[in-house]
PDB file of C-alpha atoms in Angstrom:
ATOM      1  CA  MET R   1      18.375  -3.157  10.686  1.00  0.00           C
ATOM      2  CA  LEU R   2      15.596  -4.602  12.959  1.00  0.00           C
ATOM      3  CA  ASP R   3      16.462  -2.407  15.856  1.00  0.00           C
ATOM      4  CA  ASP R   4      15.928   0.772  13.458  1.00  0.00           C
ATOM      5  CA  LEU R   5      12.259  -0.514  12.819  1.00  0.00           C
ATOM      6  CA  PRO R   6       9.034   0.529  14.814  1.00  0.00           C
ATOM      7  CA  ASP R   7       8.579  -1.997  17.835  1.00  0.00           C
ATOM      8  CA  ILE R   8       5.605  -3.947  16.183  1.00  0.00           C
ATOM      9  CA  PRO R   9       7.013  -4.305  12.529  1.00  0.00           C
ATOM     10  CA  SER R  10      10.485  -5.257  14.190  1.00  0.00           C
ATOM     11  CA  ARG R  11       8.831  -8.086  16.479  1.00  0.00           C
ATOM     12  CA  LEU R  12       6.714  -9.269  13.355  1.00  0.00           C
ATOM     13  CA  CYS R  13       9.814  -9.598  11.266  1.00  0.00           C
ATOM     14  CA  ARG R  14      11.918 -11.298  13.807  1.00  0.00           C
ATOM     15  CA  ASP R  15       9.249 -13.819  14.554  1.00  0.00           C
ATOM     16  CA  TYR R  16       8.386 -14.304  10.892  1.00  0.00           C
ATOM     17  CA  LEU R  17      12.226 -15.285  10.252  1.00  0.00           C
ATOM     18  CA  ALA R  18      12.443 -17.558  13.379  1.00  0.00           C
ATOM     19  CA  LEU R  19       9.351 -19.381  12.029  1.00  0.00           C
ATOM     20  CA  ALA R  20      10.490 -19.650   8.504  1.00  0.00           C
ATOM     21  CA  ASP R  21      13.838 -20.844   9.602  1.00  0.00           C
ATOM     22  CA  ARG R  22      12.295 -23.413  11.920  1.00  0.00           C
ATOM     23  CA  HIS R  23       9.715 -24.691   9.324  1.00  0.00           C
ATOM     24  CA  ALA R  24      11.671 -24.326   6.189  1.00  0.00           C
ATOM     25  CA  PRO R  25      15.453 -24.060   6.977  1.00  0.00           C
ATOM     26  CA  GLY R  26      17.369 -22.088   4.204  1.00  0.00           C
ATOM     27  CA  LEU R  27      14.042 -21.165   2.352  1.00  0.00           C
ATOM     28  CA  VAL R  28      13.934 -17.313   3.011  1.00  0.00           C
ATOM     29  CA  GLU R  29      17.385 -15.884   1.845  1.00  0.00           C
ATOM     30  CA  GLY R  30      16.099 -12.323   1.888  1.00  0.00           C
ATOM     31  CA  LEU R  31      13.288 -10.280   3.671  1.00  0.00           C
ATOM     32  CA  TYR R  32      12.675  -6.727   2.443  1.00  0.00           C
ATOM     33  CA  LEU R  33       9.927  -4.222   3.687  1.00  0.00           C
ATOM     34  CA  GLN R  34       8.073  -1.942   1.059  1.00  0.00           C
ATOM     35  CA  GLY R  35       5.112   0.128   1.550  1.00  0.00           C
ATOM     36  CA  SER R  36       4.527   2.755   4.480  1.00  0.00           C
ATOM     37  CA  ILE R  37       7.681   1.572   6.119  1.00  0.00           C
ATOM     38  CA  ALA R  38       9.618   2.054   3.350  1.00  0.00           C
ATOM     39  CA  LEU R  39       8.226   5.339   2.402  1.00  0.00           C
ATOM     40  CA  GLY R  40       8.669   6.673   5.829  1.00  0.00           C
ATOM     41  CA  ASP R  41       4.953   6.748   6.586  1.00  0.00           C
ATOM     42  CA  TYR R  42       4.095   3.910   9.012  1.00  0.00           C
ATOM     43  CA  ARG R  43       1.358   4.727  11.433  1.00  0.00           C
ATOM     44  CA  PRO R  44       0.765   2.459  14.334  1.00  0.00           C
ATOM     45  CA  ARG R  45      -2.658   0.874  14.481  1.00  0.00           C
ATOM     46  CA  LEU R  46      -3.236   1.887  10.852  1.00  0.00           C
ATOM     47  CA  SER R  47      -0.582   0.594   8.684  1.00  0.00           C
ATOM     48  CA  ASP R  48       0.070  -2.935   7.800  1.00  0.00           C
ATOM     49  CA  VAL R  49       3.646  -4.485   7.339  1.00  0.00           C
ATOM     50  CA  ASP R  50       4.287  -5.116   3.677  1.00  0.00           C
ATOM     51  CA  PHE R  51       6.826  -7.513   3.048  1.00  0.00           C
ATOM     52  CA  VAL R  52       8.742  -9.184   0.051  1.00  0.00           C
ATOM     53  CA  ALA R  53      10.311 -12.564   0.967  1.00  0.00           C
ATOM     54  CA  VAL R  54      13.116 -13.898  -1.447  1.00  0.00           C
ATOM     55  CA  THR R  55      13.357 -17.595  -1.485  1.00  0.00           C
ATOM     56  CA  SER R  56      16.061 -20.171  -2.477  1.00  0.00           C
ATOM     57  CA  ARG R  57      13.327 -22.479  -3.890  1.00  0.00           C
ATOM     58  CA  SER R  58       9.705 -22.926  -4.774  1.00  0.00           C
ATOM     59  CA  PRO R  59       8.006 -22.645  -1.252  1.00  0.00           C
ATOM     60  CA  ASP R  60       5.613 -25.395  -0.147  1.00  0.00           C
ATOM     61  CA  PRO R  61       2.363 -23.734   0.459  1.00  0.00           C
ATOM     62  CA  SER R  62       1.418 -26.002   3.377  1.00  0.00           C
ATOM     63  CA  VAL R  63       4.425 -24.749   5.101  1.00  0.00           C
ATOM     64  CA  LEU R  64       3.913 -21.106   4.248  1.00  0.00           C
ATOM     65  CA  ARG R  65       0.200 -21.655   5.666  1.00  0.00           C
ATOM     66  CA  THR R  66       1.858 -22.907   8.843  1.00  0.00           C
ATOM     67  CA  ILE R  67       4.268 -19.983   9.230  1.00  0.00           C
ATOM     68  CA  HIS R  68       1.700 -17.345   8.778  1.00  0.00           C
ATOM     69  CA  ALA R  69      -0.893 -19.019  11.012  1.00  0.00           C
ATOM     70  CA  GLU R  70       1.547 -19.301  13.742  1.00  0.00           C
ATOM     71  CA  LEU R  71       2.864 -15.557  13.220  1.00  0.00           C
ATOM     72  CA  ARG R  72      -0.731 -14.087  13.408  1.00  0.00           C
ATOM     73  CA  PRO R  73      -1.032 -12.049  16.593  1.00  0.00           C
ATOM     74  CA  SER R  74      -4.236 -12.550  18.585  1.00  0.00           C
ATOM     75  CA  GLY R  75      -5.631  -9.269  17.447  1.00  0.00           C
ATOM     76  CA  ALA R  76      -4.962  -9.900  13.848  1.00  0.00           C
ATOM     77  CA  LYS R  77      -3.579  -6.476  13.295  1.00  0.00           C
ATOM     78  CA  PRO R  78      -1.166  -5.297  11.874  1.00  0.00           C
ATOM     79  CA  HIS R  79      -1.497  -7.581   8.833  1.00  0.00           C
ATOM     80  CA  PHE R  80       1.917  -9.000   7.526  1.00  0.00           C
ATOM     81  CA  ASP R  81       1.022  -8.679   4.035  1.00  0.00           C
ATOM     82  CA  GLY R  82       3.532  -9.740   1.168  1.00  0.00           C
ATOM     83  CA  LEU R  83       4.747 -11.988  -1.627  1.00  0.00           C
ATOM     84  CA  TYR R  84       7.323 -14.576  -2.288  1.00  0.00           C
ATOM     85  CA  VAL R  85       9.610 -14.140  -5.167  1.00  0.00           C
ATOM     86  CA  THR R  86      13.042 -15.178  -6.397  1.00  0.00           C
ATOM     87  CA  TRP R  87      16.369 -12.967  -6.797  1.00  0.00           C
ATOM     88  CA  ASP R  88      15.826 -13.340 -10.456  1.00  0.00           C
ATOM     89  CA  ASP R  89      12.123 -12.402 -10.324  1.00  0.00           C
ATOM     90  CA  LEU R  90      13.237  -8.920  -8.928  1.00  0.00           C
ATOM     91  CA  ARG R  91      15.624  -8.357 -11.938  1.00  0.00           C
ATOM     92  CA  LYS R  92      13.040  -8.750 -14.527  1.00  0.00           C
ATOM     93  CA  ASP R  93       9.867  -7.066 -15.441  1.00  0.00           C
ATOM     94  CA  PRO R  94       7.283  -8.132 -13.008  1.00  0.00           C
ATOM     95  CA  ALA R  95       4.863  -8.650 -15.982  1.00  0.00           C
ATOM     96  CA  GLN R  96       7.310 -11.341 -17.013  1.00  0.00           C
ATOM     97  CA  ALA R  97       7.672 -12.818 -13.568  1.00  0.00           C
ATOM     98  CA  PRO R  98       5.819 -15.926 -12.944  1.00  0.00           C
ATOM     99  CA  ASP R  99       2.813 -16.219 -10.539  1.00  0.00           C
ATOM    100  CA  GLY R 100       3.714 -17.070  -6.937  1.00  0.00           C
ATOM    101  CA  PRO R 101       2.619 -17.193  -3.441  1.00  0.00           C
ATOM    102  CA  SER R 102       1.181 -14.104  -1.589  1.00  0.00           C
ATOM    103  CA  VAL R 103      -0.473 -13.174   1.792  1.00  0.00           C
ATOM    104  CA  ARG R 104      -3.058 -10.688   2.314  1.00  0.00           C
ATOM    105  CA  GLU R 105      -4.964 -10.247   5.771  1.00  0.00           C
ATOM    106  CA  TRP R 106      -3.329 -13.447   6.904  1.00  0.00           C
ATOM    107  CA  ARG R 107      -4.860 -15.609   3.990  1.00  0.00           C
ATOM    108  CA  LEU R 108      -2.404 -17.312   1.902  1.00  0.00           C
ATOM    109  CA  THR R 109      -2.834 -17.494  -2.077  1.00  0.00           C
ATOM    110  CA  GLU R 110      -0.755 -20.272  -3.269  1.00  0.00           C
ATOM    111  CA  SER R 111      -0.197 -18.787  -6.692  1.00  0.00           C
ATOM    112  CA  GLY R 112      -1.246 -15.488  -8.156  1.00  0.00           C
ATOM    113  CA  ARG R 113      -0.365 -12.007  -9.340  1.00  0.00           C
ATOM    114  CA  ALA R 114      -0.933 -10.139  -6.146  1.00  0.00           C
ATOM    115  CA  GLU R 115       1.698  -7.191  -5.789  1.00  0.00           C
ATOM    116  CA  ARG R 116       3.646  -8.418  -8.720  1.00  0.00           C
ATOM    117  CA  HIS R 117       3.727  -5.205 -10.417  1.00  0.00           C
ATOM    118  CA  LEU R 118       6.037  -2.162 -11.115  1.00  0.00           C
ATOM    119  CA  VAL R 119       4.845  -0.176  -8.057  1.00  0.00           C
ATOM    120  CA  THR R 120       6.204  -2.744  -5.511  1.00  0.00           C
ATOM    121  CA  TRP R 121       9.433  -3.016  -7.609  1.00  0.00           C
ATOM    122  CA  HIS R 122       9.896   0.732  -7.777  1.00  0.00           C
ATOM    123  CA  VAL R 123       9.367   1.103  -4.115  1.00  0.00           C
ATOM    124  CA  LEU R 124      11.900  -1.678  -3.218  1.00  0.00           C
ATOM    125  CA  ALA R 125      14.292  -0.012  -5.428  1.00  0.00           C
ATOM    126  CA  GLN R 126      13.783   3.402  -4.273  1.00  0.00           C
ATOM    127  CA  SER R 127      13.704   2.777  -0.476  1.00  0.00           C
ATOM    128  CA  GLY R 128      13.175  -0.993   0.389  1.00  0.00           C
ATOM    129  CA  VAL R 129      14.268  -1.916   3.916  1.00  0.00           C
ATOM    130  CA  ALA R 130      16.560  -5.026   4.064  1.00  0.00           C
ATOM    131  CA  VAL R 131      15.831  -7.052   7.082  1.00  0.00           C
ATOM    132  CA  ARG R 132      17.718 -10.053   5.845  1.00  0.00           C
ATOM    133  CA  GLY R 133      20.016  -9.883   2.623  1.00  0.00           C
ATOM    134  CA  PRO R 134      21.862  -7.407   0.771  1.00  0.00           C
ATOM    135  CA  ALA R 135      20.663  -3.706   0.711  1.00  0.00           C
ATOM    136  CA  ALA R 136      17.888  -3.283  -1.755  1.00  0.00           C
ATOM    137  CA  ALA R 137      20.187  -0.880  -4.003  1.00  0.00           C
ATOM    138  CA  GLN R 138      22.412  -3.909  -4.709  1.00  0.00           C
ATOM    139  CA  LEU R 139      19.742  -6.285  -6.142  1.00  0.00           C
ATOM    140  CA  GLY R 140      19.417  -4.895  -9.518  1.00  0.00           C
ATOM    141  CA  ILE R 141      15.700  -4.560  -9.270  1.00  0.00           C
ATOM    142  CA  HIS R 142      13.948  -3.950 -12.564  1.00  0.00           C
ATOM    143  CA  THR R 143      12.497  -0.326 -12.932  1.00  0.00           C
ATOM    144  CA  ASP R 144      10.718   1.085 -15.933  1.00  0.00           C
ATOM    145  CA  TRP R 145       9.610   4.754 -15.176  1.00  0.00           C
ATOM    146  CA  ASP R 146       7.865   5.098 -18.613  1.00  0.00           C
ATOM    147  CA  ALA R 147       5.860   1.976 -17.967  1.00  0.00           C
ATOM    148  CA  LEU R 148       5.016   2.837 -14.464  1.00  0.00           C
ATOM    149  CA  ALA R 149       3.684   6.368 -15.697  1.00  0.00           C
ATOM    150  CA  ARG R 150       1.422   4.653 -18.056  1.00  0.00           C
ATOM    151  CA  THR R 151       0.139   2.281 -15.604  1.00  0.00           C
ATOM    152  CA  THR R 152      -0.389   5.074 -13.213  1.00  0.00           C
ATOM    153  CA  ARG R 153      -2.637   6.956 -15.835  1.00  0.00           C
ATOM    154  CA  GLU R 154      -4.543   4.007 -16.722  1.00  0.00           C
ATOM    155  CA  ASN R 155      -5.301   3.446 -13.009  1.00  0.00           C
ATOM    156  CA  LEU R 156      -6.697   6.963 -12.830  1.00  0.00           C
ATOM    157  CA  ALA R 157      -8.750   6.348 -15.931  1.00  0.00           C
ATOM    158  CA  THR R 158     -10.043   3.045 -14.890  1.00  0.00           C
ATOM    159  CA  TYR R 159     -10.016   2.082 -11.030  1.00  0.00           C
ATOM    160  CA  TRP R 160     -10.352   5.753  -9.754  1.00  0.00           C
ATOM    161  CA  THR R 161     -12.921   6.852 -12.307  1.00  0.00           C
ATOM    162  CA  ARG R 162     -15.290   3.920 -11.659  1.00  0.00           C
ATOM    163  CA  TRP R 163     -14.759   4.410  -7.809  1.00  0.00           C
ATOM    164  CA  VAL R 164     -15.990   8.039  -7.984  1.00  0.00           C
ATOM    165  CA  GLN R 165     -18.766   6.976 -10.165  1.00  0.00           C
ATOM    166  CA  ARG R 166     -19.980   4.151  -7.921  1.00  0.00           C
ATOM    167  CA  SER R 167     -19.703   6.393  -4.810  1.00  0.00           C
ATOM    168  CA  ALA R 168     -21.660   9.198  -6.344  1.00  0.00           C
ATOM    169  CA  ARG R 169     -24.577   6.857  -7.048  1.00  0.00           C
ATOM    170  CA  ARG R 170     -24.679   5.646  -3.469  1.00  0.00           C
ATOM    171  CA  ILE R 171     -26.404   8.228  -1.265  1.00  0.00           C
ATOM    172  CA  SER R 172     -28.305   6.160   1.422  1.00  0.00           C
ATOM    173  CA  TRP R 173     -27.278   6.316   5.028  1.00  0.00           C
ATOM    174  CA  PRO R 174     -26.110   4.289   6.770  1.00  0.00           C
ATOM    175  CA  GLY R 175     -23.555   2.124   4.758  1.00  0.00           C
ATOM    176  CA  VAL R 176     -22.411   4.799   2.197  1.00  0.00           C
ATOM    177  CA  ALA R 177     -18.554   3.714   1.616  1.00  0.00           C
ATOM    178  CA  ALA R 178     -17.593   7.278   0.692  1.00  0.00           C
ATOM    179  CA  LEU R 179     -18.925   8.787   4.088  1.00  0.00           C
ATOM    180  CA  SER R 180     -16.452   6.474   6.254  1.00  0.00           C
ATOM    181  CA  ASP R 181     -13.207   7.693   7.463  1.00  0.00           C
ATOM    182  CA  HIS R 182     -11.269   5.036   5.791  1.00  0.00           C
ATOM    183  CA  GLN R 183     -12.838   5.628   2.445  1.00  0.00           C
ATOM    184  CA  THR R 184     -12.283   9.416   2.716  1.00  0.00           C
ATOM    185  CA  ALA R 185      -8.579   9.039   3.308  1.00  0.00           C
ATOM    186  CA  TRP R 186      -8.426   6.210   0.779  1.00  0.00           C
ATOM    187  CA  GLY R 187      -9.992   8.410  -1.902  1.00  0.00           C
ATOM    188  CA  VAL R 188      -8.236  11.827  -1.261  1.00  0.00           C
ATOM    189  CA  LEU R 189      -4.739  10.538  -0.550  1.00  0.00           C
ATOM    190  CA  GLY R 190      -4.873   7.566  -3.072  1.00  0.00           C
ATOM    191  CA  ILE R 191      -5.833   9.904  -5.923  1.00  0.00           C
ATOM    192  CA  ALA R 192      -3.408  12.631  -5.003  1.00  0.00           C
ATOM    193  CA  ARG R 193      -0.603  10.150  -4.516  1.00  0.00           C
ATOM    194  CA  LEU R 194      -0.955   9.009  -8.109  1.00  0.00           C
ATOM    195  CA  ARG R 195      -0.751  12.627  -9.359  1.00  0.00           C
ATOM    196  CA  GLN R 196       2.265  13.449  -7.264  1.00  0.00           C
ATOM    197  CA  THR R 197       3.860  10.232  -8.540  1.00  0.00           C
ATOM    198  CA  LEU R 198       3.382  11.549 -12.104  1.00  0.00           C
ATOM    199  CA  ALA R 199       4.626  14.884 -11.266  1.00  0.00           C
ATOM    200  CA  VAL R 200       7.887  14.117  -9.250  1.00  0.00           C
ATOM    201  CA  GLY R 201       8.769  10.765 -11.051  1.00  0.00           C
ATOM    202  CA  GLU R 202       8.772   8.476  -7.953  1.00  0.00           C
ATOM    203  CA  VAL R 203       6.329   6.518  -5.744  1.00  0.00           C
ATOM    204  CA  THR R 204       5.288   8.536  -2.713  1.00  0.00           C
ATOM    205  CA  SER R 205       3.540   8.113   0.473  1.00  0.00           C
ATOM    206  CA  LYS R 206      -0.043   8.761   1.433  1.00  0.00           C
ATOM    207  CA  SER R 207       1.034  11.557   3.894  1.00  0.00           C
ATOM    208  CA  ALA R 208       3.442  12.980   1.274  1.00  0.00           C
ATOM    209  CA  ALA R 209       0.576  13.121  -1.278  1.00  0.00           C
ATOM    210  CA  GLY R 210      -1.532  14.920   1.286  1.00  0.00           C
ATOM    211  CA  GLU R 211       1.110  17.697   1.661  1.00  0.00           C
ATOM    212  CA  TYR R 212       1.564  17.738  -2.166  1.00  0.00           C
ATOM    213  CA  ALA R 213      -2.156  18.326  -2.639  1.00  0.00           C
ATOM    214  CA  LEU R 214      -2.079  21.360  -0.152  1.00  0.00           C
ATOM    215  CA  GLU R 215       0.687  22.961  -2.149  1.00  0.00           C
ATOM    216  CA  ALA R 216      -0.537  21.875  -5.696  1.00  0.00           C
ATOM    217  CA  PHE R 217      -4.318  22.442  -5.497  1.00  0.00           C
ATOM    218  CA  HIS R 218      -6.439  25.473  -4.883  1.00  0.00           C
ATOM    219  CA  GLU R 219      -7.364  26.380  -1.318  1.00  0.00           C
ATOM    220  CA  ARG R 220     -10.850  25.278  -1.919  1.00  0.00           C
ATOM    221  CA  TRP R 221      -9.943  21.877  -1.511  1.00  0.00           C
ATOM    222  CA  HIS R 222      -7.640  22.152   1.579  1.00  0.00           C
ATOM    223  CA  ARG R 223     -10.361  21.343   3.979  1.00  0.00           C
ATOM    224  CA  ILE R 224     -11.077  17.889   2.498  1.00  0.00           C
ATOM    225  CA  VAL R 225      -7.307  17.232   1.998  1.00  0.00           C
ATOM    226  CA  ARG R 226      -6.403  18.157   5.697  1.00  0.00           C
ATOM    227  CA  GLU R 227      -9.471  15.978   6.874  1.00  0.00           C
ATOM    228  CA  ALA R 228      -7.807  13.143   4.870  1.00  0.00           C
ATOM    229  CA  LEU R 229      -4.422  13.728   6.575  1.00  0.00           C
ATOM    230  CA  ARG R 230      -6.137  14.100   9.946  1.00  0.00           C
ATOM    231  CA  ILE R 231      -7.811  10.648   9.514  1.00  0.00           C
ATOM    232  CA  ARG R 232      -4.312   9.314   8.894  1.00  0.00           C
ATOM    233  CA  GLN R 233      -2.483  11.239  11.301  1.00  0.00           C
ATOM    234  CA  GLY R 234      -4.874  11.925  14.114  1.00  0.00           C
ATOM    235  CA  GLY R 235      -6.514  15.205  15.326  1.00  0.00           C
ATOM    236  CA  PRO R 236     -10.040  16.653  15.776  1.00  0.00           C
ATOM    237  CA  ALA R 237     -12.318  16.328  12.777  1.00  0.00           C
ATOM    238  CA  LEU R 238     -12.712  19.150  10.494  1.00  0.00           C
ATOM    239  CA  TYR R 239     -16.424  18.092   9.289  1.00  0.00           C
ATOM    240  CA  ARG R 240     -19.377  17.674  11.491  1.00  0.00           C
ATOM    241  CA  ASN R 241     -21.901  16.874   8.592  1.00  0.00           C
ATOM    242  CA  PRO R 242     -20.734  13.681   6.893  1.00  0.00           C
ATOM    243  CA  PHE R 243     -22.641  14.505   3.678  1.00  0.00           C
ATOM    244  CA  ARG R 244     -20.828  17.732   3.362  1.00  0.00           C
ATOM    245  CA  ARG R 245     -17.656  15.826   3.740  1.00  0.00           C
ATOM    246  CA  ARG R 246     -18.845  13.095   1.170  1.00  0.00           C
ATOM    247  CA  ALA R 247     -19.608  16.063  -1.293  1.00  0.00           C
ATOM    248  CA  ASP R 248     -16.204  17.610  -1.018  1.00  0.00           C
ATOM    249  CA  LEU R 249     -14.629  14.032  -1.292  1.00  0.00           C
ATOM    250  CA  LEU R 250     -16.358  13.375  -4.536  1.00  0.00           C
ATOM    251  CA  ALA R 251     -15.901  16.962  -6.037  1.00  0.00           C
ATOM    252  CA  PHE R 252     -12.072  16.827  -5.295  1.00  0.00           C
ATOM    253  CA  MET R 253     -11.601  13.526  -6.722  1.00  0.00           C
ATOM    254  CA  THR R 254     -13.582  14.543  -9.882  1.00  0.00           C
ATOM    255  CA  MET R 255     -11.456  17.845 -10.172  1.00  0.00           C
ATOM    256  CA  VAL R 256      -8.172  15.643  -9.835  1.00  0.00           C
ATOM    257  CA  LEU R 257      -9.304  13.062 -12.499  1.00  0.00           C
ATOM    258  CA  GLU R 258     -10.203  15.882 -14.963  1.00  0.00           C
ATOM    259  CA  MET R 259      -6.675  17.433 -14.778  1.00  0.00           C
TER     260      MET R 259
END
């Protein structure tokens, strides 16, 4: 499977397993990739490598810290972000699974809830990439579409509603988060992704969400959607005025939230 991955994720996984086996023999029994790689939307220099490591025992935090410190490339990117679970954890509702270690941007959290939610479990069950261990489809991963749909609607009503409200109040330049390339793509594709997930009944990628938005929403919104896709995929900018782009971004997101 490593040979089928893009070069950088393949090298990170190979190096990670070598370090894990050296510092903690027998600890990592399974290694799976989720996120953009699993969803077919990995973008070099943009995407991180999202992992789920399945362990035979409770990991020693000091050992995990050593593994990830030695794995970190000189440029720090892409991040090798993920969490540590047991086989039993994956077979139960993640809300009932215990806290555990996770890594984000090379920083280890010894115990917490990071990424222990239904989206991670569903992506693994749908299309998780097995680097070590049985195919994800053989793991009996817990999924619950009704609960995921409820959580998705709550996310729209809480996180994304607050995101738009905060961004609408911040209009000074420079430093307006909603004016940056990153936040433009995050807002447009993030909110469209949740609408597509509810519409099609599975977790989708950011790029797929952009294509969905072009089909599902009026052409009035196509420019800002294409701009978000352009930021993710490359190409010439579609806006010369950042404040015009900001206005279209917030208007599009407000429209989606009011659906």
